[in-house]
Amino acid sequence: SSTARMDRGRLERFNRFWEELLQAVPDARRQAVEEAGAAVQRELNAQIGAAELADGAKGTVRTWQELRVGSKGGYAALSPGKGTAQPRAGETQHTWKGKPVSKKQVPRWLERGHGTRRPAAGSSRSWNQAGRAGVTRASAAGYVKGRQFYSWTKAKALELALKAADRVLSRIADEVDY
């Protein structure tokens, strides 16, 4: 009977290829998730920039957005950071139900919309000034429509994540050679 001869060099190359590939997969996953998160963050910043907000508010809301990646690289999440929204110079601290307004509340109100109220009698702000914020004069209590920058970004997130994963996989394919 004939004996099968084994080419040890080819077998060792084959084993090295699979070892390298299996080591590269977790790193590739994490890289893909990080790159997808960064792409989604760029899209969110573009959506905030396109929203009808004062220029100073756009920059402030953008700086509050934090990208978090899971410890094992399984997810990426964007959300406003923790802390209190600091007032501009010369303004008093804004409060909501007796507590300072947080960095999470402001983007939520901008995303979903919010009601307004008339300024107190004798206030330095007139009703006309409130009208610039999108409040209608016809109603006693107005409503500012939501800008929905998170919603528009969420609609594009899957497409951006797939493109990021494709870029990372092509880089890994170039590195691992058989």
GROMACS .gro file of C-alpha atoms in nm:
model
  178
    1SER     CA    1   0.000   0.000   0.000
    2SER     CA    2   0.110   0.352  -0.067
    3THR     CA    3   0.163   0.582   0.224
    4ALA     CA    4   0.042   0.938   0.220
    5ARG     CA    5   0.322   1.178   0.241
    6MET     CA    6   0.269   1.500   0.423
    7ASP     CA    7   0.430   1.824   0.326
    8ARG     CA    8   0.518   1.960   0.669
    9GLY     CA    9   0.598   2.307   0.541
   10ARG     CA   10   0.254   2.351   0.383
   11LEU     CA   11   0.082   2.215   0.695
   12GLU     CA   12   0.273   2.453   0.922
   13ARG     CA   13   0.188   2.746   0.692
   14PHE     CA   14  -0.178   2.641   0.699
   15ASN     CA   15  -0.177   2.624   1.081
   16ARG     CA   16  -0.002   2.962   1.112
   17PHE     CA   17  -0.262   3.118   0.880
   18TRP     CA   18  -0.552   2.998   1.095
   19GLU     CA   19  -0.381   3.095   1.422
   20GLU     CA   20  -0.317   3.447   1.292
   21LEU     CA   21  -0.669   3.473   1.158
   22LEU     CA   22  -0.827   3.358   1.485
   23GLN     CA   23  -0.615   3.608   1.677
   24ALA     CA   24  -0.708   3.886   1.435
   25VAL     CA   25  -1.086   3.832   1.454
   26PRO     CA   26  -1.148   3.981   1.803
   27ASP     CA   27  -0.922   4.275   1.720
   28ALA     CA   28  -1.101   4.322   1.388
   29ARG     CA   29  -1.438   4.318   1.560
   30ARG     CA   30  -1.331   4.584   1.808
   31GLN     CA   31  -1.178   4.796   1.530
   32ALA     CA   32  -1.495   4.765   1.323
   33VAL     CA   33  -1.714   4.867   1.617
   34GLU     CA   34  -1.487   5.163   1.702
   35GLU     CA   35  -1.477   5.277   1.341
   36ALA     CA   36  -1.856   5.240   1.308
   37GLY     CA   37  -1.904   5.443   1.626
   38ALA     CA   38  -1.675   5.717   1.497
   39ALA     CA   39  -1.863   5.726   1.165
   40VAL     CA   40  -2.196   5.753   1.344
   41GLN     CA   41  -2.055   6.030   1.566
   42ARG     CA   42  -1.946   6.225   1.257
   43GLU     CA   43  -2.298   6.185   1.114
   44LEU     CA   44  -2.454   6.299   1.443
   45ASN     CA   45  -2.230   6.606   1.446
   46ALA     CA   46  -2.337   6.684   1.089
   47GLN     CA   47  -2.705   6.648   1.187
   48ILE     CA   48  -2.657   6.877   1.488
   49GLY     CA   49  -2.481   7.127   1.260
   50ALA     CA   50  -2.775   7.119   1.018
   51ALA     CA   51  -3.035   7.166   1.295
   52GLU     CA   52  -3.197   7.505   1.343
   53LEU     CA   53  -3.002   7.604   1.653
   54ALA     CA   54  -2.795   7.902   1.750
   55ASP     CA   55  -2.430   7.852   1.650
   56GLY     CA   56  -2.311   7.847   2.010
   57ALA     CA   57  -2.568   7.584   2.100
   58LYS     CA   58  -2.460   7.360   1.811
   59GLY     CA   59  -2.101   7.353   1.931
   60THR     CA   60  -2.202   7.297   2.292
   61VAL     CA   61  -2.434   7.006   2.215
   62ARG     CA   62  -2.166   6.850   1.990
   63THR     CA   63  -1.905   6.861   2.266
   64TRP     CA   64  -2.140   6.686   2.507
   65GLN     CA   65  -2.167   6.376   2.283
   66GLU     CA   66  -1.952   6.090   2.408
   67LEU     CA   67  -1.867   5.770   2.222
   68ARG     CA   68  -1.848   5.465   2.447
   69VAL     CA   69  -1.721   5.126   2.327
   70GLY     CA   70  -1.790   4.804   2.517
   71SER     CA   71  -1.503   4.652   2.713
   72LYS     CA   72  -1.493   4.353   2.474
   73GLY     CA   73  -1.564   4.567   2.169
   74GLY     CA   74  -1.916   4.436   2.119
   75TYR     CA   75  -2.098   4.769   2.096
   76ALA     CA   76  -2.056   5.141   2.049
   77ALA     CA   77  -2.296   5.395   2.194
   78LEU     CA   78  -2.331   5.771   2.160
   79SER     CA   79  -2.494   5.974   2.431
   80PRO     CA   80  -2.456   6.306   2.611
   81GLY     CA   81  -2.205   6.304   2.891
   82LYS     CA   82  -2.283   6.326   3.258
   83GLY     CA   83  -2.290   6.650   3.445
   84THR     CA   84  -2.468   6.980   3.466
   85ALA     CA   85  -2.520   7.211   3.170
   86GLN     CA   86  -2.319   7.517   3.266
   87PRO     CA   87  -2.477   7.857   3.194
   88ARG     CA   88  -2.314   8.108   2.963
   89ALA     CA   89  -2.130   8.404   3.111
   90GLY     CA   90  -2.368   8.646   3.278
   91GLU     CA   91  -2.660   8.398   3.294
   92THR     CA   92  -2.797   8.216   3.595
   93GLN     CA   93  -2.805   7.839   3.626
   94HIS     CA   94  -3.111   7.696   3.450
   95THR     CA   95  -3.318   7.461   3.660
   96TRP     CA   96  -3.588   7.203   3.595
   97LYS     CA   97  -3.819   7.118   3.885
   98GLY     CA   98  -3.575   7.272   4.129
   99LYS     CA   99  -3.264   7.088   4.007
  100PRO     CA  100  -2.992   7.210   3.769
  101VAL     CA  101  -3.045   7.111   3.406
  102SER     CA  102  -2.821   6.819   3.304
  103LYS     CA  103  -2.630   6.764   2.981
  104LYS     CA  104  -2.869   6.478   2.902
  105GLN     CA  105  -3.186   6.685   2.935
  106VAL     CA  106  -3.093   6.955   2.684
  107PRO     CA  107  -3.030   6.721   2.385
  108ARG     CA  108  -3.344   6.525   2.476
  109TRP     CA  109  -3.551   6.845   2.465
  110LEU     CA  110  -3.388   6.949   2.139
  111GLU     CA  111  -3.451   6.604   1.990
  112ARG     CA  112  -3.813   6.565   2.094
  113GLY     CA  113  -3.928   6.925   2.125
  114HIS     CA  114  -4.048   7.103   2.437
  115GLY     CA  115  -4.312   7.337   2.564
  116THR     CA  116  -4.249   7.695   2.666
  117ARG     CA  117  -4.412   7.937   2.904
  118ARG     CA  118  -4.470   8.308   2.907
  119PRO     CA  119  -4.205   8.511   3.084
  120ALA     CA  120  -4.302   8.637   3.427
  121ALA     CA  121  -4.454   8.985   3.442
  122GLY     CA  122  -4.181   9.248   3.453
  123SER     CA  123  -3.923   9.007   3.311
  124SER     CA  124  -3.647   9.146   3.092
  125ARG     CA  125  -3.733   8.887   2.822
  126SER     CA  126  -4.026   8.986   2.612
  127TRP     CA  127  -4.265   8.748   2.440
  128ASN     CA  128  -4.114   8.855   2.107
  129GLN     CA  129  -3.773   8.726   2.212
  130ALA     CA  130  -3.924   8.387   2.294
  131GLY     CA  131  -4.073   8.387   1.943
  132ARG     CA  132  -3.727   8.344   1.792
  133ALA     CA  133  -3.709   7.999   1.947
  134GLY     CA  134  -3.994   7.875   1.729
  135VAL     CA  135  -4.276   7.960   1.968
  136THR     CA  136  -4.600   8.064   1.802
  137ARG     CA  137  -4.752   8.392   1.911
  138ALA     CA  138  -5.105   8.262   1.868
  139SER     CA  139  -5.095   8.025   2.163
  140ALA     CA  140  -5.059   8.124   2.525
  141ALA     CA  141  -4.814   7.843   2.590
  142GLY     CA  142  -4.599   7.761   2.286
  143TYR     CA  143  -4.418   7.454   2.176
  144VAL     CA  144  -4.074   7.430   2.016
  145LYS     CA  145  -4.059   7.150   1.759
  146GLY     CA  146  -3.800   6.876   1.791
  147ARG     CA  147  -3.488   6.884   1.573
  148GLN     CA  148  -3.461   6.501   1.560
  149PHE     CA  149  -3.088   6.485   1.495
  150TYR     CA  150  -3.059   6.153   1.682
  151SER     CA  151  -3.347   6.006   1.479
  152TRP     CA  152  -3.193   6.104   1.145
  153THR     CA  153  -2.857   5.966   1.254
  154LYS     CA  154  -3.014   5.641   1.374
  155ALA     CA  155  -3.164   5.591   1.028
  156LYS     CA  156  -2.815   5.596   0.873
  157ALA     CA  157  -2.632   5.408   1.149
  158LEU     CA  158  -2.661   5.058   0.999
  159GLU     CA  159  -2.529   5.170   0.662
  160LEU     CA  160  -2.235   5.348   0.827
  161ALA     CA  161  -2.158   5.045   1.046
  162LEU     CA  162  -2.156   4.808   0.749
  163LYS     CA  163  -1.919   5.034   0.556
  164ALA     CA  164  -1.686   5.058   0.857
  165ALA     CA  165  -1.687   4.679   0.903
  166ASP     CA  166  -1.612   4.630   0.534
  167ARG     CA  167  -1.312   4.866   0.553
  168VAL     CA  168  -1.173   4.686   0.859
  169LEU     CA  169  -1.222   4.341   0.707
  170SER     CA  170  -1.043   4.442   0.389
  171ARG     CA  171  -0.750   4.573   0.598
  172ILE     CA  172  -0.738   4.244   0.791
  173ALA     CA  173  -0.752   4.046   0.466
  174ASP     CA  174  -0.451   4.243   0.339
  175GLU     CA  175  -0.256   4.171   0.658
  176VAL     CA  176  -0.331   3.797   0.684
  177ASP     CA  177  -0.185   3.625   0.382
  178TYR     CA  178  -0.202   3.255   0.294
   0.00000   0.00000   0.00000
